[in-house]
Coordinates of C-alpha atoms in Angstrom, one line a residue:
X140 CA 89.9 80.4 101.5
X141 CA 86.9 80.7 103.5
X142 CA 84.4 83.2 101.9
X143 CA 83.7 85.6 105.5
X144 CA 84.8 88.1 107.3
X145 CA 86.9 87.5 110.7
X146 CA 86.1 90.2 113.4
X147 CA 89.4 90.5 115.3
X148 CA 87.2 91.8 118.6
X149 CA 83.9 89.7 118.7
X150 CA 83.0 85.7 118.2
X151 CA 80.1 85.0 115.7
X152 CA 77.6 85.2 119.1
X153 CA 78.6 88.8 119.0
X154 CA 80.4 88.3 122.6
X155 CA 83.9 89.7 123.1
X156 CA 86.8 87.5 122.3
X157 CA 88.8 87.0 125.5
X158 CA 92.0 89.1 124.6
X159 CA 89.7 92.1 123.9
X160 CA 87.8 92.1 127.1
X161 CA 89.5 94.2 129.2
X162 CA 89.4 96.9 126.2
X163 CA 86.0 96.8 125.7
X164 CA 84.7 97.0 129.5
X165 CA 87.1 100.3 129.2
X166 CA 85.5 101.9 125.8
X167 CA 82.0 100.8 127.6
X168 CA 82.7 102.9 130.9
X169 CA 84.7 105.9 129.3
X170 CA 82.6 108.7 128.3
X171 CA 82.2 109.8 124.5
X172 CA 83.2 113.4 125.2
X173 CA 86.5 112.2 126.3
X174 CA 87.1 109.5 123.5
X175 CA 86.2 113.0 121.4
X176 CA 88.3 115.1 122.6
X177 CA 92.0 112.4 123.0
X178 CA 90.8 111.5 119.5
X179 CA 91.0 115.4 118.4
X180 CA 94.6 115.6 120.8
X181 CA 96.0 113.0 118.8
X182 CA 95.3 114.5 115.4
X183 CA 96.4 117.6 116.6
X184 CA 100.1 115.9 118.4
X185 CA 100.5 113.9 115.2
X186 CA 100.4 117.3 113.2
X187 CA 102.7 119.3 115.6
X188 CA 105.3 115.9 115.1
X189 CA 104.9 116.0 111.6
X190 CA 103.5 112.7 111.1
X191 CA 102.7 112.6 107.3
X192 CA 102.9 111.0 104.4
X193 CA 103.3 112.1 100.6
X194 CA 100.7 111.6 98.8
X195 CA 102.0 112.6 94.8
X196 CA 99.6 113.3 92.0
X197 CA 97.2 115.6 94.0
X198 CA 95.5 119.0 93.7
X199 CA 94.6 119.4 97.1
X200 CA 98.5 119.3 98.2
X201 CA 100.7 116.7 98.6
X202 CA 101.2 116.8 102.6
X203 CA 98.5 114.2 104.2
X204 CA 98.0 113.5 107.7
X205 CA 97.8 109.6 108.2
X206 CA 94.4 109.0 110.1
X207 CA 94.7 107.0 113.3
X208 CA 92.5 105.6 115.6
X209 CA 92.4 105.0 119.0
X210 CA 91.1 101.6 119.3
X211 CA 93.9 99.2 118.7
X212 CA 93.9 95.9 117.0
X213 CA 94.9 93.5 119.7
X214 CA 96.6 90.1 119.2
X215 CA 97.0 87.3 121.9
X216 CA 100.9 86.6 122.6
X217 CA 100.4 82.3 121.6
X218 CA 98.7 83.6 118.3
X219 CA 101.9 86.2 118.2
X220 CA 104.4 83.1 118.8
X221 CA 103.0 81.2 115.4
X222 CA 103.1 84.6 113.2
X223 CA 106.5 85.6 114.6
X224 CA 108.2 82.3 114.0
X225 CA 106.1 82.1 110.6
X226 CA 107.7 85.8 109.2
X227 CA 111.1 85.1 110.5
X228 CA 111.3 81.6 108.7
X229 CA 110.1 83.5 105.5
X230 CA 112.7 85.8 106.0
X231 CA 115.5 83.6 106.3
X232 CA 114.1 81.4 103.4
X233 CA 113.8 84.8 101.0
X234 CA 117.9 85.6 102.2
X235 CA 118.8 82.1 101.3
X236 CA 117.2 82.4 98.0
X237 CA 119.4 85.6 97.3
X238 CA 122.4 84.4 98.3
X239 CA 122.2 81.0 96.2
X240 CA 120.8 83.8 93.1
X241 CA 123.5 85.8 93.1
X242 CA 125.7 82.7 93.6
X243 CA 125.2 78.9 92.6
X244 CA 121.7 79.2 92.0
X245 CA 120.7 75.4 92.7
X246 CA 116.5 76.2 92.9
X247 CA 116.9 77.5 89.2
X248 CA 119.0 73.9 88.7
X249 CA 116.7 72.3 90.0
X250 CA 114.1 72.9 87.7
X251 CA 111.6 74.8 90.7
X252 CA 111.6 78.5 89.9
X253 CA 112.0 79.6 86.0
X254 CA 115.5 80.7 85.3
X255 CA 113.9 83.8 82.6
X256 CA 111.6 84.3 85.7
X257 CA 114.5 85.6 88.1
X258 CA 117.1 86.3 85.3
X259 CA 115.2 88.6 83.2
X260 CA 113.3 90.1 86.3
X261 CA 113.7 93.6 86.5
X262 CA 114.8 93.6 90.1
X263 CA 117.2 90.9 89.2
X264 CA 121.1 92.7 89.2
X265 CA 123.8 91.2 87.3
X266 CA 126.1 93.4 89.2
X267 CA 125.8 91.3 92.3
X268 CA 126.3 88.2 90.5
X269 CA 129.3 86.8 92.7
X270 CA 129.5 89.3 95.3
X271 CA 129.8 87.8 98.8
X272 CA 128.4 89.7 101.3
X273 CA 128.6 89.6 105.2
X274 CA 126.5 86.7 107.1
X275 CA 125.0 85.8 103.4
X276 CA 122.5 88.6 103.9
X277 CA 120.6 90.9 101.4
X278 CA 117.4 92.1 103.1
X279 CA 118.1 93.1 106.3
X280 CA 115.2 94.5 107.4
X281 CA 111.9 93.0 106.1
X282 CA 108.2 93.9 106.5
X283 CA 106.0 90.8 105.6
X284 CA 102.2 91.7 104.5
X285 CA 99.6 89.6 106.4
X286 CA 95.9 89.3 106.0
X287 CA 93.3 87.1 107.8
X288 CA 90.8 84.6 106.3
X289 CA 87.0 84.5 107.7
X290 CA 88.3 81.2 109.5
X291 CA 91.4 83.2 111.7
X292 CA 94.1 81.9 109.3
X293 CA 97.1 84.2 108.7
X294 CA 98.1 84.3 105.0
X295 CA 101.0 86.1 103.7
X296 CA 100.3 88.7 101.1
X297 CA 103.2 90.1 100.0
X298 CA 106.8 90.6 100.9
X299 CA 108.7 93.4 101.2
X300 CA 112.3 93.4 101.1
X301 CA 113.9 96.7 99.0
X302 CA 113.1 99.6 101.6
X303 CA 110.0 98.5 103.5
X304 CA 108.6 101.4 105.1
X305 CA 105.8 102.2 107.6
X306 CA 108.0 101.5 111.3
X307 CA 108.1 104.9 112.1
X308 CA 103.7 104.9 112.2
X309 CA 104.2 101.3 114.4
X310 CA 106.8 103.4 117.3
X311 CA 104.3 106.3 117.1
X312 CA 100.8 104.9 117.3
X313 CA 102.1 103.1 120.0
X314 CA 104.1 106.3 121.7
X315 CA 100.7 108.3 120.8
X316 CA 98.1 105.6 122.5
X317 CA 101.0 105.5 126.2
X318 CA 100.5 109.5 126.2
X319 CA 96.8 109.6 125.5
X320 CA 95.5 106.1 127.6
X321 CA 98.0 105.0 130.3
X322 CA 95.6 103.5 132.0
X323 CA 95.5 101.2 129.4
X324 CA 98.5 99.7 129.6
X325 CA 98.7 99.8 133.8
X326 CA 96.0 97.0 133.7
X327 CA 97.2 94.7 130.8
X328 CA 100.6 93.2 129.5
X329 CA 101.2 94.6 126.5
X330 CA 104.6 93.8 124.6
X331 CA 106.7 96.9 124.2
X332 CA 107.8 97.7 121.2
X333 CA 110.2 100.7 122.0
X334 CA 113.5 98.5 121.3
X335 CA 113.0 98.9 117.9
X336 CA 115.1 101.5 117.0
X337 CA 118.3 100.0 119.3
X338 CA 117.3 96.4 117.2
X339 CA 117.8 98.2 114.6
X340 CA 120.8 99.7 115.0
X341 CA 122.4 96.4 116.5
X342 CA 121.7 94.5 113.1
X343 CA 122.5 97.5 110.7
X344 CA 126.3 97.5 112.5
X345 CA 126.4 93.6 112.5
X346 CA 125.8 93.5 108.7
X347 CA 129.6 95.5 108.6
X348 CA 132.4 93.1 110.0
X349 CA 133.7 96.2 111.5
X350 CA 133.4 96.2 115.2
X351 CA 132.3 99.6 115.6
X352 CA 131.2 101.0 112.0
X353 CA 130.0 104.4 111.2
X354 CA 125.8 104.0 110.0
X355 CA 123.8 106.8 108.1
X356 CA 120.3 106.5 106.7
X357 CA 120.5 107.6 103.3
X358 CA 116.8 109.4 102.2
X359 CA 116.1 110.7 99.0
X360 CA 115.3 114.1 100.8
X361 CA 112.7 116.0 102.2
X362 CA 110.4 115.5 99.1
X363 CA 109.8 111.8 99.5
X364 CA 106.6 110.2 100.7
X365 CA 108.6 108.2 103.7
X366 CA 110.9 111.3 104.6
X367 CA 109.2 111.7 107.9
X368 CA 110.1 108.1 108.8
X369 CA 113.9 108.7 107.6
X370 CA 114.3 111.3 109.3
X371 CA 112.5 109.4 112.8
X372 CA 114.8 106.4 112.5
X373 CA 118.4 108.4 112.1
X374 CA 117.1 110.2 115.0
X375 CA 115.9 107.6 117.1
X376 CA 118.9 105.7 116.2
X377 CA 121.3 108.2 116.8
X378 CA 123.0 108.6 113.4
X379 CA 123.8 110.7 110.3
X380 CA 120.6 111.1 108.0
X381 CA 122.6 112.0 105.0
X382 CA 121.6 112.7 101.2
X383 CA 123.2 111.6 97.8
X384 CA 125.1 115.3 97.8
X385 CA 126.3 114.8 101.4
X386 CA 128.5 111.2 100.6
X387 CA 131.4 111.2 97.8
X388 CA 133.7 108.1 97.2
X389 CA 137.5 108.2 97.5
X390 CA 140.1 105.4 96.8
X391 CA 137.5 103.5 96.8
X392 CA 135.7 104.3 100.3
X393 CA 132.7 105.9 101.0
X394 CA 132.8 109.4 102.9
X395 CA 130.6 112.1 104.6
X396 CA 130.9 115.3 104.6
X397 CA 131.2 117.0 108.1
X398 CA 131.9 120.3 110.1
X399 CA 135.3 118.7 111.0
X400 CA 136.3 117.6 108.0
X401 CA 135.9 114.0 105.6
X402 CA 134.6 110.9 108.0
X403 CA 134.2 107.5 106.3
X404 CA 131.2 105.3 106.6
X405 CA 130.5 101.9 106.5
X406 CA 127.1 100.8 106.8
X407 CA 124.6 102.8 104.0
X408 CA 121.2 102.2 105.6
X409 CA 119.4 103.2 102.3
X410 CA 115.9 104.3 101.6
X411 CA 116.3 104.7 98.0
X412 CA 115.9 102.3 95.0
X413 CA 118.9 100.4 93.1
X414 CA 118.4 102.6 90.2
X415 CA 118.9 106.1 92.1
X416 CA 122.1 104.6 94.2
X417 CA 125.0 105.2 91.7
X418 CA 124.4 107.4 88.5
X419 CA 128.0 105.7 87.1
X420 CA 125.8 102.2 87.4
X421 CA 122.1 102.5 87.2
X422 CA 120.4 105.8 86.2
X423 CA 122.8 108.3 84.9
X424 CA 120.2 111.1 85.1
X425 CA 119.5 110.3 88.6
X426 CA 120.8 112.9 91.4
X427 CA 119.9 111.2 94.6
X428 CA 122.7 108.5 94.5
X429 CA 126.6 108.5 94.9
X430 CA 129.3 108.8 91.8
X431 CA 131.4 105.4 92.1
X432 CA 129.3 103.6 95.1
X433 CA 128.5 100.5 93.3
X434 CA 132.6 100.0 93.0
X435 CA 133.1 100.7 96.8
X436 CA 130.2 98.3 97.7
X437 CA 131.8 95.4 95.3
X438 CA 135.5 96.3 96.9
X439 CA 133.4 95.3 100.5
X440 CA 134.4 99.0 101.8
X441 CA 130.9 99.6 102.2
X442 CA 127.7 97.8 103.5
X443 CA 124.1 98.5 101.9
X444 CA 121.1 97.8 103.8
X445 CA 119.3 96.4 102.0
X446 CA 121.7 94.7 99.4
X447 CA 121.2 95.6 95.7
X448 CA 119.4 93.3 94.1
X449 CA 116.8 92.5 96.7
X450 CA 114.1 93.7 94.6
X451 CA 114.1 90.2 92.5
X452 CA 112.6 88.5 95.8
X453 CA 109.9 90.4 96.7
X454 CA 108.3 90.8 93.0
X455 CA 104.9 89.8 93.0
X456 CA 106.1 87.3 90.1
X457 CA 108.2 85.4 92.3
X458 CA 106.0 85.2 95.4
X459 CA 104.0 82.2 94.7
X460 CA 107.6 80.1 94.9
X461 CA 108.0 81.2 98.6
X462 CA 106.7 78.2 99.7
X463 CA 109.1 76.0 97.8
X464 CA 111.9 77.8 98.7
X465 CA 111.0 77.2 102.2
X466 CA 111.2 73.4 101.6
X467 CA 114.5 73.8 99.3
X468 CA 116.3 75.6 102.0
X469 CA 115.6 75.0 105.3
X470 CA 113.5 71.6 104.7
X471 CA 110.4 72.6 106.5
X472 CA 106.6 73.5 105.3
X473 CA 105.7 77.3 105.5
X474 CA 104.0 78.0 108.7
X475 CA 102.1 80.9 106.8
X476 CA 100.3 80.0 103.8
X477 CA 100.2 82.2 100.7
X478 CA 97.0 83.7 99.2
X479 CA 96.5 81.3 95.9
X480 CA 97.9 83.4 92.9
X481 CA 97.6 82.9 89.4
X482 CA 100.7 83.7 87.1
X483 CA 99.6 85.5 84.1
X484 CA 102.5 84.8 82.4
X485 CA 101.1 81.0 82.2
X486 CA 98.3 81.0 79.2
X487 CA 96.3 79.0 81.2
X488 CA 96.1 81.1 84.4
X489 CA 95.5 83.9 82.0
X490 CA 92.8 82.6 80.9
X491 CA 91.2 81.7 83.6
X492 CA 91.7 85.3 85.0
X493 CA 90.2 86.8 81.9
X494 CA 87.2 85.0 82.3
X495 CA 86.5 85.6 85.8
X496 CA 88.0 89.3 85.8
X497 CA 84.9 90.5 88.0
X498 CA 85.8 88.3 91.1
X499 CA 89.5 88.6 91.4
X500 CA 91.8 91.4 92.4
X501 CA 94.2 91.9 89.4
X502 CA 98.0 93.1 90.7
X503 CA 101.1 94.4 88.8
X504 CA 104.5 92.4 89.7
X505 CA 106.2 95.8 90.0
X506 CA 103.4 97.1 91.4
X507 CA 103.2 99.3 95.1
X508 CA 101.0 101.6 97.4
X509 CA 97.7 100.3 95.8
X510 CA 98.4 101.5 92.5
X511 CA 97.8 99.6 89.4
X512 CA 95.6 97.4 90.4
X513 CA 92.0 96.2 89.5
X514 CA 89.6 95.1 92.3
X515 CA 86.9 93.0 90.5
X516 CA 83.9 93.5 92.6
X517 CA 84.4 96.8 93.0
X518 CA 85.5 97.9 89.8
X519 CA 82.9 99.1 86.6
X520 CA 82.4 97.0 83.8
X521 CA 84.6 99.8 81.9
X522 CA 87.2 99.6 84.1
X523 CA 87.2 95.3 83.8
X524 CA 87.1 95.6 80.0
X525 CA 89.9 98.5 80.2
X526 CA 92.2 96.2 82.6
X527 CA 91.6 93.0 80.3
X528 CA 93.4 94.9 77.1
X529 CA 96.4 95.7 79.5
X530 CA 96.1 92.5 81.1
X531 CA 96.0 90.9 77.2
X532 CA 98.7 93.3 75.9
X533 CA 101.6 92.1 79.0
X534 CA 100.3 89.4 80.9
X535 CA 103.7 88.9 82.3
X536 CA 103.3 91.9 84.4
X537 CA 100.4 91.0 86.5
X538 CA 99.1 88.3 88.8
X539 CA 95.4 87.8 90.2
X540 CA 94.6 86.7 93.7
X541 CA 90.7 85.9 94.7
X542 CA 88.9 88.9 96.8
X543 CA 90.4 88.6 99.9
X544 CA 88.1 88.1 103.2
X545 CA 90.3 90.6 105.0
X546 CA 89.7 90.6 108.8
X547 CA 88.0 93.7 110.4
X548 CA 88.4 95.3 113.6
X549 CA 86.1 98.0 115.0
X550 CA 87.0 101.9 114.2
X551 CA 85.9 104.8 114.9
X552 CA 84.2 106.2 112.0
X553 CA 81.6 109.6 111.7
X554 CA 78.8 107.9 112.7
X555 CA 80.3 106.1 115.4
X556 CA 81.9 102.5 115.8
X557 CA 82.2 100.3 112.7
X558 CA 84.2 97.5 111.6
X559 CA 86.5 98.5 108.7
X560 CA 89.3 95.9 106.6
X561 CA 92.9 95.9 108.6
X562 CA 95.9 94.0 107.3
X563 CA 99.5 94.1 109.6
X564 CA 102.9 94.4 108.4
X565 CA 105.2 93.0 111.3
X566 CA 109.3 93.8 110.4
X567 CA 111.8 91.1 110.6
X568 CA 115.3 92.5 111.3
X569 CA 117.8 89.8 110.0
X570 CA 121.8 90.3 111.5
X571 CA 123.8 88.1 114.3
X572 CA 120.4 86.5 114.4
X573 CA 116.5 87.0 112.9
X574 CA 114.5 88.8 115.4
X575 CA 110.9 90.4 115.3
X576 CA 109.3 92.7 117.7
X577 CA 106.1 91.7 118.6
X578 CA 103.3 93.4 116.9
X579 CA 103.8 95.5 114.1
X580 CA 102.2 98.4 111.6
X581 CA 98.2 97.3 111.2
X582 CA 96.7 99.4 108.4
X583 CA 92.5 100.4 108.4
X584 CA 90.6 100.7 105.2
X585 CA 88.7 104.0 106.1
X586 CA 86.4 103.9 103.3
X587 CA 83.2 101.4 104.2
X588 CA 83.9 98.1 102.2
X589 CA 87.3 99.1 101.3
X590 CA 89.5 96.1 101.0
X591 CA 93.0 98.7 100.4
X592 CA 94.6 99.3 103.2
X593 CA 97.4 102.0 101.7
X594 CA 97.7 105.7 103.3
X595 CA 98.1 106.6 99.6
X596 CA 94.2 105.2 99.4
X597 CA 93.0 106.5 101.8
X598 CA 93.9 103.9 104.3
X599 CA 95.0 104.8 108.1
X600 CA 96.9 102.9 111.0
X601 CA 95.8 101.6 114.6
X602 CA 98.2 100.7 117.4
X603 CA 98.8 97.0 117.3
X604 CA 98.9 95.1 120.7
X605 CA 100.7 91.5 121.1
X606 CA 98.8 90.9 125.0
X607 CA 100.5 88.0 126.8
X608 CA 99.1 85.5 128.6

């Protein structure tokens, strides 16, 4: 990987890249005191719309307001094409993988992912061994974790494939930069992005077999970090958003309770974990879930979305075999390349990582939100030497990666314009067919020479534009 950073807005001669230009000659001619004060409006409408995120662990509250800024990260739509067909053949590898798991499991037979790598994975779930499921699919919505190399190359940096989150920011960055600079968008083509939610709803009722099922989002409640976005997509969607207490199984079907009485449902959009779905199956202590849904979803009374079980493909563990199962399954070569990974479960990858500790980024398999991780460079030579006893102690639970060159894109900052670290998360929605809208969430390191990107790290988001041609 090239060892420099790629600025998403200007060439090396400092001159504006061509998809940028029509931006730029409009952030030259508008006046600061404007740019101020839609900059203040839009902190102040996110607030009123309850845009926030949960941020757990923290004396200063737990409600945060996710920082956004105004000036977007713009992609041109033939770059788009390569990304978009690059996520949704990813996609459609990572469902073929699940189905053959849970099924015949040929890769593990064929000697190119570890069968104790899958089978004693903690996402793996014996429960879904056998279990055919509608069109073969398990994660049907996906958000795919990209990053850029000082040389333009997309690299994939992580899927995410149990309850991706962060749509809801994507619809309203882009809702928030149409109310605040129309002008904008009268004199460029800019991909909409809008559709989402009716997408959405199109593949969560084509995962049933049903012709015209009953959907709910299922959230955890109002306490979660993501409840905002729950509660955006059931509305934008036009359904139910229910909780565990609201849903009860009977002969073996899968009910909500309502004003007029008992109505069954049959598509489970969930945004909870396999272990809080059924406290008769997974977690007995857990009160989120529903008393006897595992059985209805093995009788096929019931579709989950995502399936159970999807958590095995999107460990951090199982990542650097993407790329095979891409040539196993649909016999092609990746179109997006993965960021080299070492597997610290191999004794010779560990060692290597132990010995160069202050130059990698150090990530647990299980690991989310920026959490549990060590960033060499940027870490204190207690904090290397702290990481290397864990790291000694269960190497299986981590991977390293080098210090990713991630892109940067101008942002405003309190000193003015400066380029901070952006990664994007476009979301694959697999049903009848695999379809992407173009664009997606891009995330902004804040923090000056912050390479995380997470809200719960102080990270914020930026309207993402696909212009075409």
């Amino acid at each position: 990987m090239t060892r420099a950073f790629y600025d998403e807005m200007h060439l090396p001669d400092g001159t504006c890249r061509p998809h940028y230009q029509a931006f730029s000659r409009w952030l030259q001619e508008t006046p600061q005191e404007l740019l101020d004060q839609r900059r203040r409006e839009a902190d102040l409408l996110f607030h009123r719309a309850g845009i926030t995120f949960t941020l757990y662990g923290d004396a200063q509250g737990t409600e945060r307001l996710i920082p956004f800024d105004i000036i977007p990260r713009s992609i041109p739509a033939s770059e788009w094409r390569i990304v978009e067909r690059g996520c949704i053949q990813r996609v459609q590898a990572l469902n073929m993988f699940l189905a053959d798991l849970y099924h015949d499991q040929r890769i593990i037979k064929a000697g190119l992912i570890p069968a104790e790598q899958v089978l004693a994975n903690e996402g793996y779930q014996l429960a879904m061994q056998g279990l055919d499921l509608h069109r073969d699919l398990y994660a049907h919505i996906a958000g795919v974790d990209l990053v850029r190399d000082g040389d333009g190359t997309y690299y994939v940096l992580e899927d995410n494939l149990r309850t991706p989150s962060g749509v809801s920011y994507m619809l309203e960055d882009r809702k928030m930069m149409m109310r605040l600079f129309p002008e904008l968008f009268a004199n460029q083509r800019i991909a909409p992005i809008d559709h989402y939610p009716s997408l959405l709803l199109d593949t969560l009722k084509s995962s049933s077999p049903l012709d015209n099922p009953t959907v709910v989002v299922l959230t955890p409640g109002r306490f979660n970090s993501a409840y905002f976005e729950h509660a955006f997509l059931a509305r934008e969607m036009g359904v139910e958003l229910v909780e565990g207490a609201d849903l009860f199984v009977r002969d073996d079907k899968l009910f909500m309770r309502t004003t007029a009485g008992a109505k069954q449902v049959d598509v489970v959009y969930r945004r909870l974990d396999d272990a809080f779905l059924d406290p008769l199956a997974f977690n007995p202590e857990s009160t989120l879930g529903v008393p006897g849904l595992l059985s209805t979803y093995r009788s096929g009374n019931v579709v989950l979305a995502n399936a159970i079980g999807t958590g095995v493909a999107d460990d951090k563990s199982i990542y650097p075999y993407v790329g095979e199962m891409i040539r196993f399954y649909l016999d092609e070569e990746p179109i997006l390349k993965n960021v080299p990974t070492w597997q610290c479960r191999k004794p010779a990858e560990l060692s290597h990582v132990l010995a160069n500790l202050k130059d990698l980024v150090v990530k647990e398999t299980q690991g989310s939100g920026g959490y549990g991780m060590l960033v060499g460079p940027a870490a204190s030579n207690a904090e290397i030497e702290a990481f290397r006893l864990r790291l000694i102690a269960r190497p299986e639970a981590y991977i390293a990666q080098p210090t990713l060159c991630l892109s940067t894109c101008p942002t405003f900052v309190e000193n003015g314009i400066a380029p901070r670290h952006i990664d994007l998360r476009p979301f694959v929605l697999s049903g009848k067919e695999t379809r992407i809208v173009p664009g997606g969430l891009t995330r902004v390191a804040l923090r000056e020479g912050s390479l995380v990107v997470n809200s719960s790290q102080g990270g914020g988001t930026k309207d993402t534009w696909v212009v075409e041609d």
